mmCIF file of C-alpha atoms in Angstrom:
data_model
loop_
_atom_site.group_PDB
_atom_site.id
_atom_site.type_symbol
_atom_site.label_atom_id
_atom_site.label_comp_id
_atom_site.label_asym_id
_atom_site.label_seq_id
_atom_site.Cartn_x
_atom_site.Cartn_y
_atom_site.Cartn_z
ATOM 1 C CA MET Q 1 92.287 106.292 87.677
ATOM 2 C CA ILE Q 2 89.412 107.505 89.702
ATOM 3 C CA GLN Q 3 88.522 107.445 93.171
ATOM 4 C CA MET Q 4 85.639 105.232 94.109
ATOM 5 C CA GLN Q 5 84.940 105.481 98.062
ATOM 6 C CA ASN Q 6 81.707 102.623 98.089
ATOM 7 C CA PRO Q 7 82.103 99.282 95.751
ATOM 8 C CA LEU Q 8 78.746 100.550 94.159
ATOM 9 C CA GLU Q 9 80.832 102.629 92.746
ATOM 10 C CA VAL Q 10 83.020 100.877 91.179
ATOM 11 C CA ILE Q 11 80.305 98.377 89.419
ATOM 12 C CA ALA Q 12 78.690 101.439 87.368
ATOM 13 C CA HIS Q 13 82.104 102.330 86.390
ATOM 14 C CA LEU Q 14 82.298 99.266 84.690
ATOM 15 C CA LYS Q 15 79.004 98.512 83.341
ATOM 16 C CA GLN Q 16 78.897 102.326 82.412
ATOM 17 C CA CYS Q 17 75.256 102.869 83.394
ATOM 18 C CA SER Q 18 73.897 104.022 87.081
ATOM 19 C CA GLY Q 19 71.115 101.959 87.483
ATOM 20 C CA VAL Q 20 71.262 97.933 88.897
ATOM 21 C CA ASP Q 21 68.901 95.586 90.421
ATOM 22 C CA ILE Q 22 70.632 94.303 93.820
ATOM 23 C CA ASP Q 23 69.755 90.848 95.146
ATOM 24 C CA ALA Q 24 70.370 91.056 98.375
ATOM 25 C CA ASN Q 25 69.924 87.198 98.897
ATOM 26 C CA HIS Q 26 73.395 86.138 99.371
ATOM 27 C CA SER Q 27 75.840 85.975 102.336
ATOM 28 C CA ASN Q 28 79.076 86.405 100.041
ATOM 29 C CA ARG Q 29 81.401 89.197 101.599
ATOM 30 C CA TYR Q 30 83.264 89.711 98.491
ATOM 31 C CA CYS Q 31 80.393 89.957 96.327
ATOM 32 C CA ILE Q 32 77.256 92.138 95.054
ATOM 33 C CA LEU Q 33 75.246 89.830 93.018
ATOM 34 C CA LEU Q 34 73.067 91.983 90.137
ATOM 35 C CA ASN Q 35 70.090 90.360 88.649
ATOM 36 C CA THR Q 36 69.886 90.978 84.557
ATOM 37 C CA GLU Q 37 67.455 89.835 81.533
ATOM 38 C CA TYR Q 38 69.801 86.729 81.455
ATOM 39 C CA GLY Q 39 70.258 85.813 85.158
ATOM 40 C CA LYS Q 40 72.381 86.889 87.590
ATOM 41 C CA GLU Q 41 75.868 88.106 87.751
ATOM 42 C CA GLY Q 42 78.320 88.556 90.287
ATOM 43 C CA TYR Q 43 80.927 91.238 90.838
ATOM 44 C CA PHE Q 44 83.664 88.925 93.257
ATOM 45 C CA PHE Q 45 86.173 91.525 94.595
ATOM 46 C CA ALA Q 46 89.650 90.228 95.684
ATOM 47 C CA THR Q 47 89.371 91.555 98.731
ATOM 48 C CA PRO Q 48 86.414 91.696 101.095
ATOM 49 C CA ILE Q 49 83.571 94.570 100.656
ATOM 50 C CA TYR Q 50 81.627 94.085 103.449
ATOM 51 C CA ASN Q 51 82.277 94.709 107.154
ATOM 52 C CA MET Q 52 82.851 91.670 108.863
ATOM 53 C CA ASP Q 53 80.668 92.472 112.445
ATOM 54 C CA THR Q 54 77.785 94.790 110.361
ATOM 55 C CA LEU Q 55 77.756 93.277 107.078
ATOM 56 C CA ARG Q 56 77.451 96.135 105.412
ATOM 57 C CA LEU Q 57 79.210 97.381 102.552
ATOM 58 C CA VAL Q 58 82.496 99.238 103.451
ATOM 59 C CA ASN Q 59 82.349 102.889 102.512
ATOM 60 C CA ARG Q 60 85.790 104.050 102.096
ATOM 61 C CA SER Q 61 85.067 107.504 103.502
ATOM 62 C CA PHE Q 62 86.579 109.760 106.738
ATOM 63 C CA ALA Q 63 84.283 111.290 109.198
ATOM 64 C CA PHE Q 64 85.048 113.245 112.233
ATOM 65 C CA ALA Q 65 84.030 111.472 115.438
ATOM 66 C CA ASP Q 66 85.522 111.353 119.040
ATOM 67 C CA GLU Q 67 88.355 113.733 118.444
ATOM 68 C CA CYS Q 68 89.903 111.917 115.733
ATOM 69 C CA PHE Q 69 88.853 111.446 111.827
ATOM 70 C CA ARG Q 70 87.840 107.863 111.661
ATOM 71 C CA ALA Q 71 87.080 105.518 108.907
ATOM 72 C CA ILE Q 72 85.857 101.657 109.035
ATOM 73 C CA GLY Q 73 87.376 98.638 106.888
ATOM 74 C CA SER Q 74 86.416 95.307 106.349
ATOM 75 C CA SER Q 75 87.610 94.151 109.701
ATOM 76 C CA SER Q 76 89.476 97.331 110.770
ATOM 77 C CA THR Q 77 88.755 100.560 111.894
ATOM 78 C CA VAL Q 78 91.028 103.458 111.260
ATOM 79 C CA GLN Q 79 91.526 106.320 113.423
ATOM 80 C CA VAL Q 80 93.877 109.855 112.423
ATOM 81 C CA THR Q 81 94.892 112.546 114.628
ATOM 82 C CA ALA Q 82 97.608 115.145 113.567
ATOM 83 C CA ASP Q 83 100.770 113.191 115.162
ATOM 84 C CA GLN Q 84 99.910 109.192 114.399
ATOM 85 C CA LEU Q 85 97.369 106.820 112.650
ATOM 86 C CA VAL Q 86 96.028 104.058 114.702
ATOM 87 C CA LEU Q 87 95.048 101.210 112.979
ATOM 88 C CA LYS Q 88 92.524 98.281 115.259
ATOM 89 C CA GLN Q 89 91.231 94.802 114.355
ATOM 90 C CA GLN Q 90 89.644 93.142 117.259
ATOM 91 C CA GLU Q 91 92.073 93.015 120.104
ATOM 92 C CA LYS Q 92 95.770 94.173 117.462
ATOM 93 C CA SER Q 93 96.801 97.674 116.885
ATOM 94 C CA VAL Q 94 99.141 99.393 115.262
ATOM 95 C CA ARG Q 95 99.927 102.355 115.829
ATOM 96 C CA LEU Q 96 102.339 104.748 113.063
ATOM 97 C CA THR Q 97 103.242 108.385 114.112
ATOM 98 C CA PHE Q 98 104.133 110.980 111.483
ATOM 99 C CA GLN Q 99 107.138 112.826 110.954
ATOM 100 C CA THR Q 100 105.638 116.155 111.475
ATOM 101 C CA PRO Q 101 101.958 117.383 113.079
ATOM 102 C CA LYS Q 102 99.413 117.308 110.246
ATOM 103 C CA ASP Q 103 96.853 119.729 109.957
ATOM 104 C CA TRP Q 104 93.731 117.551 108.116
ATOM 105 C CA ILE Q 105 91.516 118.794 105.914
ATOM 106 C CA LEU Q 106 88.694 116.365 105.209
ATOM 107 C CA GLN Q 107 88.049 116.594 101.670
ATOM 108 C CA ASN Q 108 85.117 114.164 99.971
ATOM 109 C CA GLY Q 109 86.135 111.295 102.175
ATOM 110 C CA ARG Q 110 89.648 111.757 102.250
ATOM 111 C CA LEU Q 111 92.354 113.548 104.349
ATOM 112 C CA VAL Q 112 94.374 116.409 103.293
ATOM 113 C CA SER Q 113 97.749 118.387 104.433
ATOM 114 C CA GLU Q 114 99.954 119.980 103.036
ATOM 115 C CA ASP Q 115 102.160 116.954 101.967
ATOM 116 C CA VAL Q 116 100.632 114.229 102.266
ATOM 117 C CA SER Q 117 97.282 112.757 101.770
ATOM 118 C CA LEU Q 118 95.432 109.305 103.466
ATOM 119 C CA ILE Q 119 92.659 107.535 101.571
ATOM 120 C CA PRO Q 120 90.344 104.808 103.229
ATOM 121 C CA THR Q 121 90.888 101.518 101.797
ATOM 122 C CA TYR Q 122 88.585 98.039 101.909
ATOM 123 C CA ASN Q 123 90.821 97.593 105.546
ATOM 124 C CA GLY Q 124 93.311 99.879 105.967
ATOM 125 C CA VAL Q 125 94.409 103.310 104.748
ATOM 126 C CA CYS Q 126 96.693 104.090 101.506
ATOM 127 C CA ILE Q 127 98.636 107.051 101.929
ATOM 128 C CA GLU Q 128 99.795 109.632 98.845
ATOM 129 C CA GLY Q 129 102.320 112.610 99.142
ATOM 130 C CA ARG Q 130 105.825 113.539 99.163
ATOM 131 C CA ILE Q 131 108.285 110.810 99.441
ATOM 132 C CA ASP Q 132 110.561 112.246 101.859
ATOM 133 C CA GLN Q 133 107.065 112.135 104.329
ATOM 134 C CA LEU Q 134 106.557 108.324 103.952
ATOM 135 C CA ASN Q 135 108.483 107.877 106.993
ATOM 136 C CA PHE Q 136 106.943 106.477 109.759
ATOM 137 C CA ASP Q 137 107.841 104.707 113.599
ATOM 138 C CA VAL Q 138 105.949 101.692 113.364
ATOM 139 C CA TRP Q 139 104.259 100.344 116.911
ATOM 140 C CA ALA Q 140 102.663 96.552 116.420
ATOM 141 C CA ASP Q 141 100.486 95.421 119.605
ATOM 142 C CA PHE Q 142 100.358 92.525 119.108
ATOM 143 C CA SER Q 143 102.111 89.127 118.966
ATOM 144 C CA TYR Q 144 104.071 87.977 115.610
ATOM 145 C CA GLN Q 145 105.633 84.839 114.287
ATOM 146 C CA ASN Q 146 107.950 86.648 112.054
ATOM 147 C CA ILE Q 147 108.551 89.521 108.990
ATOM 148 C CA ARG Q 148 108.374 88.327 106.024
ATOM 149 C CA SER Q 149 109.311 90.969 103.314
ATOM 150 C CA SER Q 150 110.381 91.628 99.649
ATOM 151 C CA LYS Q 151 111.007 94.476 97.661
ATOM 152 C CA ASN Q 152 107.650 96.422 97.397
ATOM 153 C CA CYS Q 153 105.837 94.401 100.973
ATOM 154 C CA VAL Q 154 106.284 94.206 104.401
ATOM 155 C CA CYS Q 155 104.089 91.163 106.276
ATOM 156 C CA PHE Q 156 103.884 90.951 109.934
ATOM 157 C CA MET Q 157 103.096 86.788 110.331
ATOM 158 C CA GLN Q 158 100.706 85.113 112.300
ATOM 159 C CA GLU Q 159 102.126 81.640 110.419
ATOM 160 C CA ARG Q 160 103.854 80.691 107.447
ATOM 161 C CA PHE Q 161 101.321 81.170 105.011
ATOM 162 C CA LYS Q 162 99.340 83.999 106.559
ATOM 163 C CA PRO Q 163 99.863 87.904 107.067
ATOM 164 C CA ILE Q 164 98.291 89.819 110.076
ATOM 165 C CA PHE Q 165 99.543 93.084 108.729
ATOM 166 C CA VAL Q 166 100.638 94.341 105.375
ATOM 167 C CA ILE Q 167 102.700 97.563 104.954
ATOM 168 C CA SER Q 168 102.898 98.079 101.129
ATOM 169 C CA ALA Q 169 104.838 99.663 98.335
ATOM 170 C CA LEU Q 170 102.902 101.262 95.567
ATOM 171 C CA TYR Q 171 104.106 103.717 92.913
ATOM 172 C CA ALA Q 172 106.165 106.510 92.617
ATOM 173 C CA GLY Q 173 106.260 109.099 90.158
ATOM 174 C CA ALA Q 174 106.977 113.453 89.204
ATOM 175 C CA LEU Q 175 103.166 114.083 89.800
ATOM 176 C CA LEU Q 176 101.215 110.769 90.385
ATOM 177 C CA GLN Q 177 100.603 111.050 86.875
ATOM 178 C CA GLU Q 178 103.352 108.206 85.834
ATOM 179 C CA CYS Q 179 103.690 104.993 87.707
ATOM 180 C CA ARG Q 180 107.578 103.983 89.014
ATOM 181 C CA PRO Q 181 108.713 101.268 90.882
ATOM 182 C CA ILE Q 182 108.920 102.140 94.867
ATOM 183 C CA GLN Q 183 110.263 99.475 97.467
ATOM 184 C CA VAL Q 184 109.789 99.850 101.309
ATOM 185 C CA LYS Q 185 112.526 99.431 103.745
ATOM 186 C CA LEU Q 186 112.097 98.191 107.243
ATOM 187 C CA THR Q 187 114.717 98.726 110.306
ATOM 188 C CA LYS Q 188 114.529 97.470 113.633
ATOM 189 C CA LYS Q 189 114.362 100.872 115.935
ATOM 190 C CA ASN Q 190 114.263 99.204 119.402
ATOM 191 C CA SER Q 191 112.286 96.188 121.176
ATOM 192 C CA ALA Q 192 109.704 97.698 120.537
ATOM 193 C CA CYS Q 193 109.715 99.704 117.432
ATOM 194 C CA GLU Q 194 110.338 99.168 113.734
ATOM 195 C CA SER Q 195 110.927 101.982 111.370
ATOM 196 C CA VAL Q 196 109.257 102.006 107.497
ATOM 197 C CA ARG Q 197 110.590 104.356 104.890
ATOM 198 C CA PHE Q 198 110.014 104.041 100.686
ATOM 199 C CA LEU Q 199 112.867 104.372 98.289
ATOM 200 C CA ALA Q 200 111.970 105.670 94.832
ATOM 201 C CA GLU Q 201 113.976 103.708 91.587
ATOM 202 C CA ASP Q 202 115.492 107.493 90.401
ATOM 203 C CA SER Q 203 115.383 110.432 91.921
ATOM 204 C CA ASP Q 204 112.770 112.620 89.747
ATOM 205 C CA CYS Q 205 109.880 110.907 91.750
ATOM 206 C CA LYS Q 206 109.560 113.102 94.619
ATOM 207 C CA ARG Q 207 105.857 112.155 95.141
ATOM 208 C CA GLY Q 208 104.617 108.241 96.357
ATOM 209 C CA ALA Q 209 101.741 105.880 97.290
ATOM 210 C CA VAL Q 210 101.601 103.355 99.772
ATOM 211 C CA GLU Q 211 99.039 101.019 101.520
ATOM 212 C CA ILE Q 212 98.950 99.918 105.327
ATOM 213 C CA ASN Q 213 96.314 97.064 105.926
ATOM 214 C CA PHE Q 214 94.867 94.059 107.950
ATOM 215 C CA TYR Q 215 95.234 91.188 106.322
ATOM 216 C CA GLU Q 216 92.152 89.782 104.604
ATOM 217 C CA PRO Q 217 92.152 86.367 103.024
ATOM 218 C CA LYS Q 218 91.934 86.791 99.014
ATOM 219 C CA LEU Q 219 90.006 84.949 95.829
ATOM 220 C CA ILE Q 220 92.964 85.008 93.873
ATOM 221 C CA TYR Q 221 97.042 83.394 94.440
ATOM 222 C CA ASP Q 222 99.226 85.791 92.312
ATOM 223 C CA THR Q 223 102.740 86.302 92.241
ATOM 224 C CA PRO Q 224 104.810 88.735 90.791
ATOM 225 C CA VAL Q 225 108.169 87.465 89.265
ATOM 226 C CA SER Q 226 111.523 89.374 87.989
ATOM 227 C CA SER Q 227 114.499 88.700 86.583
ATOM 228 C CA GLN Q 228 116.377 91.175 88.689
ATOM 229 C CA HIS Q 229 115.692 89.554 91.722
ATOM 230 C CA PRO Q 230 115.474 85.930 90.523
ATOM 231 C CA LYS Q 231 115.244 84.040 94.183
ATOM 232 C CA GLU Q 232 113.165 86.582 95.903
ATOM 233 C CA ASN Q 233 109.277 85.216 96.388
ATOM 234 C CA ASN Q 234 106.508 88.679 96.011
ATOM 235 C CA ALA Q 235 103.474 86.374 97.037
ATOM 236 C CA PHE Q 236 101.681 89.358 98.780
ATOM 237 C CA GLY Q 237 103.341 92.431 96.524
ATOM 238 C CA PRO Q 238 100.021 94.593 95.931
ATOM 239 C CA VAL Q 239 101.316 95.449 92.414
ATOM 240 C CA ALA Q 240 102.870 94.168 89.246
ATOM 241 C CA TYR Q 241 105.035 95.998 86.666
ATOM 242 C CA ILE Q 242 104.301 93.399 83.261
ATOM 243 C CA GLY Q 243 107.351 94.106 81.109
ATOM 244 C CA LYS Q 244 110.624 95.886 81.641
ATOM 245 C CA SER Q 245 111.896 98.119 84.604
ATOM 246 C CA SER Q 246 115.212 99.464 86.204
ATOM 247 C CA MET Q 247 113.690 98.188 89.491
ATOM 248 C CA TYR Q 248 112.435 94.306 88.685
ATOM 249 C CA GLY Q 249 114.109 93.290 84.855
ATOM 250 C CA SER Q 250 111.775 91.724 83.573
ATOM 251 C CA GLN Q 251 108.698 90.963 85.315
ATOM 252 C CA TRP Q 252 105.685 88.364 85.056
ATOM 253 C CA LEU Q 253 102.755 87.985 86.815
ATOM 254 C CA TYR Q 254 101.596 84.517 87.975
ATOM 255 C CA SER Q 255 97.779 83.855 88.961
ATOM 256 C CA ARG Q 256 94.976 82.107 90.086
ATOM 257 C CA LEU Q 257 91.679 81.681 91.263
ATOM 258 C CA ASP Q 258 90.982 80.335 94.188
ATOM 259 C CA VAL Q 259 87.736 78.198 93.081
ATOM 260 C CA ASP Q 260 86.955 77.166 96.698
ATOM 261 C CA MET Q 261 85.967 80.536 97.298
ATOM 262 C CA PHE Q 262 83.159 80.336 94.840
ATOM 263 C CA ARG Q 263 81.431 77.479 96.541
ATOM 264 C CA ASP Q 264 77.971 78.689 96.487
ATOM 265 C CA LEU Q 265 78.518 78.717 92.302
ATOM 266 C CA HIS Q 266 79.611 75.226 91.761
ATOM 267 C CA HIS Q 267 76.202 73.863 91.005
ATOM 268 C CA GLU Q 268 75.356 76.964 88.892
ATOM 269 C CA HIS Q 269 75.578 77.459 85.044
ATOM 270 C CA ILE Q 270 77.911 79.488 84.097
ATOM 271 C CA PHE Q 271 77.878 81.677 80.472
ATOM 272 C CA GLU Q 272 81.500 83.369 81.293
ATOM 273 C CA ILE Q 273 83.862 84.506 83.270
ATOM 274 C CA LYS Q 274 86.265 87.727 83.406
ATOM 275 C CA LEU Q 275 88.656 89.695 85.522
ATOM 276 C CA TRP Q 276 89.172 93.338 85.691
ATOM 277 C CA ILE Q 277 92.496 93.950 87.256
ATOM 278 C CA PRO Q 278 93.169 97.740 87.820
ATOM 279 C CA ARG Q 279 95.546 99.447 85.958
ATOM 280 C CA PHE Q 280 97.697 102.694 87.681
ATOM 281 C CA THR Q 281 98.111 104.460 84.373
ATOM 282 C CA THR Q 282 96.359 103.912 80.958
ATOM 283 C CA ASN Q 283 99.447 103.794 78.447
ATOM 284 C CA MET Q 284 98.919 100.724 75.628
ATOM 285 C CA MET Q 285 101.860 98.448 76.442
ATOM 286 C CA SER Q 286 99.938 94.779 75.366
ATOM 287 C CA VAL Q 287 100.044 92.045 77.903
ATOM 288 C CA ASP Q 288 100.103 88.724 76.799
ATOM 289 C CA LEU Q 289 97.588 85.585 78.482
ATOM 290 C CA PHE Q 290 99.314 82.361 79.068
ATOM 291 C CA ARG Q 291 97.647 79.130 80.286
ATOM 292 C CA LEU Q 292 99.757 76.726 82.764
ATOM 293 C CA ALA Q 293 100.073 73.011 82.263
ATOM 294 C CA ASN Q 294 101.440 72.809 85.800
ATOM 295 C CA ARG Q 295 100.467 75.095 88.828
ATOM 296 C CA PHE Q 296 102.493 77.549 90.645
ATOM 297 C CA CYS Q 297 103.092 77.512 94.200
ATOM 298 C CA SER Q 298 102.655 81.908 95.426
ATOM 299 C CA PHE Q 299 104.576 81.569 98.790
ATOM 300 C CA GLY Q 300 107.224 79.765 96.324
ATOM 301 C CA SER Q 301 107.822 81.041 93.118
ATOM 302 C CA ASN Q 302 110.750 82.978 91.824
ATOM 303 C CA TRP Q 303 112.054 83.944 88.230
ATOM 304 C CA SER Q 304 114.411 81.180 88.943
ATOM 305 C CA ASN Q 305 111.750 78.399 89.906
ATOM 306 C CA LYS Q 306 108.907 79.823 87.579
ATOM 307 C CA VAL Q 307 106.918 77.521 86.271
ATOM 308 C CA GLN Q 308 106.410 77.071 82.385
ATOM 309 C CA THR Q 309 104.041 78.256 80.121
ATOM 310 C CA THR Q 310 102.150 77.008 77.235
ATOM 311 C CA LYS Q 311 99.486 77.570 75.372
ATOM 312 C CA MET Q 312 99.124 81.223 74.646
ATOM 313 C CA GLU Q 313 95.055 82.733 74.977
ATOM 314 C CA ASN Q 314 94.484 85.666 73.950
ATOM 315 C CA VAL Q 315 96.273 89.589 74.120
ATOM 316 C CA VAL Q 316 94.689 91.040 77.150
ATOM 317 C CA ASP Q 317 91.863 94.036 76.249
ATOM 318 C CA LEU Q 318 92.868 96.939 77.354
ATOM 319 C CA LYS Q 319 89.705 99.074 78.548
ATOM 320 C CA GLY Q 320 90.771 102.072 80.134
ATOM 321 C CA ASP Q 321 91.726 101.845 83.556
ATOM 322 C CA TYR Q 322 91.040 98.144 83.386
ATOM 323 C CA MET Q 323 93.044 95.289 81.657
ATOM 324 C CA CYS Q 324 89.782 92.655 81.011
ATOM 325 C CA ILE Q 325 90.521 88.879 80.799
ATOM 326 C CA ASP Q 326 88.135 86.327 79.592
ATOM 327 C CA LEU Q 327 89.005 83.594 81.685
ATOM 328 C CA THR Q 328 85.869 81.297 80.532
ATOM 329 C CA ASP Q 329 87.454 78.975 78.320
ATOM 330 C CA ILE Q 330 90.120 78.009 81.867
ATOM 331 C CA TYR Q 331 87.574 77.778 84.516
ATOM 332 C CA VAL Q 332 84.420 77.005 82.740
ATOM 333 C CA GLN Q 333 83.617 73.244 81.350
ATOM 334 C CA ARG Q 334 80.438 72.496 79.852
ATOM 335 C CA GLY Q 335 78.846 75.075 82.234
ATOM 336 C CA GLN Q 336 80.693 74.178 85.287
ATOM 337 C CA LEU Q 337 83.161 76.110 87.353
ATOM 338 C CA VAL Q 338 86.181 73.692 87.232
ATOM 339 C CA GLU Q 339 90.107 74.140 89.202
ATOM 340 C CA SER Q 340 92.939 75.214 87.396
ATOM 341 C CA ALA Q 341 96.907 75.420 87.251
ATOM 342 C CA GLY Q 342 96.351 79.073 86.301
ATOM 343 C CA PHE Q 343 97.910 81.197 83.800
ATOM 344 C CA VAL Q 344 100.632 84.576 83.514
ATOM 345 C CA LEU Q 345 100.429 87.738 81.828
ATOM 346 C CA LEU Q 346 104.104 88.767 80.845
ATOM 347 C CA PRO Q 347 104.438 91.458 77.579
ATOM 348 C CA SER Q 348 103.518 90.902 74.259
ATOM 349 C CA ARG Q 349 106.562 89.538 72.065
ATOM 350 C CA MET Q 350 105.211 92.153 69.806
ATOM 351 C CA GLY Q 351 107.682 94.350 70.158
ATOM 352 C CA THR Q 352 106.559 96.700 72.993
ATOM 353 C CA THR Q 353 108.452 98.567 75.539
ATOM 354 C CA GLY Q 354 107.819 99.295 78.743
ATOM 355 C CA TYR Q 355 105.441 98.063 81.505
ATOM 356 C CA GLN Q 356 101.955 98.048 82.763
ATOM 357 C CA THR Q 357 101.663 98.800 86.057
ATOM 358 C CA VAL Q 358 98.773 96.931 87.738
ATOM 359 C CA SER Q 359 97.430 95.738 91.025
ATOM 360 C CA THR Q 360 97.216 92.403 92.357
ATOM 361 C CA GLY Q 361 94.855 89.939 94.688
ATOM 362 C CA ASP Q 362 96.339 91.911 97.318
ATOM 363 C CA CYS Q 363 95.912 95.488 96.795
ATOM 364 C CA TYR Q 364 93.368 96.925 99.317
ATOM 365 C CA SER Q 365 92.953 100.575 97.425
ATOM 366 C CA LYS Q 366 92.269 98.811 93.830
ATOM 367 C CA PRO Q 367 91.250 95.237 94.170
ATOM 368 C CA PRO Q 368 90.907 93.269 91.173
ATOM 369 C CA ILE Q 369 87.383 92.378 90.080
ATOM 370 C CA ILE Q 370 85.737 88.776 88.711
ATOM 371 C CA THR Q 371 82.762 89.221 87.195
ATOM 372 C CA ILE Q 372 80.497 86.056 86.773
ATOM 373 C CA LYS Q 373 77.738 85.651 84.743
ATOM 374 C CA TYR Q 374 75.483 82.563 85.237
ATOM 375 C CA ALA Q 375 72.008 80.672 85.370
ATOM 376 C CA GLU Q 376 70.455 79.472 88.584
ATOM 377 C CA LYS Q 377 69.544 75.312 88.341
ATOM 378 C CA LYS Q 378 66.168 75.478 89.065
ATOM 379 C CA LYS Q 379 65.440 73.309 92.668
ATOM 380 C CA ASN Q 380 63.585 70.644 93.065
#
């Protein structure tokens, strides 16, 4: 997948054009609003794309300043030296130490060393490189209620349903040309320090990608559920392997939009809602979309208690490095945005094998995007 630093580059990639007419008269930190010939078109990223303090678009790029490399996210900053990585959010900070000192080279906004690379996410950093170098000691300089963990993410929780800080496993591969499951392990080293390491599902995978971020609320509630781990809930997992893999067995992705986060559109006439989910590989395995009759709980759902599917809506379109899903029939009635129990994505019943590796709403490096086309109602 192409690495894009700025949200405007993502929009240009989706629209396949370079020129857009931006409407700056809005205050939604998740959205870039465009003027079009038929009305408005909103590009809503699953995670905030504007910095909380400056309200400027996040430019996912490192720069050298004050004897370290720095990047600014939606509500945090990242500082990198040869020996360590520090993330700060207001009075909170997290420090991770590298196994060996790194001789960083700044290349097109990313930091590159002999064995790992660092790429800013929208509120933290993505680390790519040799899996044997993805082991860190972690010091969290803030109080937290507990640590919630699943196969591919570890969350330092502020309260039961709200993380402060998340360490996530994305994928592994022989040369990062294929994506296989990778898991994260956290062990307590002493009262002040945790040790984190990442493990691929097979020994052929020598390289991997992981994320480290301060948490921001999301526009999408989604949860992968897996037959191999029927009692595990993976509410904050950043990646889904829709299909069948050795680590997860069969995996489905339950999802619904947080309609309350689109309150600015509740009085507009909506033509279309589409969900664009980034794919980490571009294989052609097909995925089906099913509507749900009953709402699922993203914090409690697992394979054993999963909500059953009802009507199949359509086969999901595979468009380059995205899955494109038309949600208009599910979320729009008579031109108005409405609540929905949600939907589930599962492998096609057409006999295909393997899996699609896609990001969830909790992915900060490649978040899903909701595009909404609408006409503003005339104000009296």
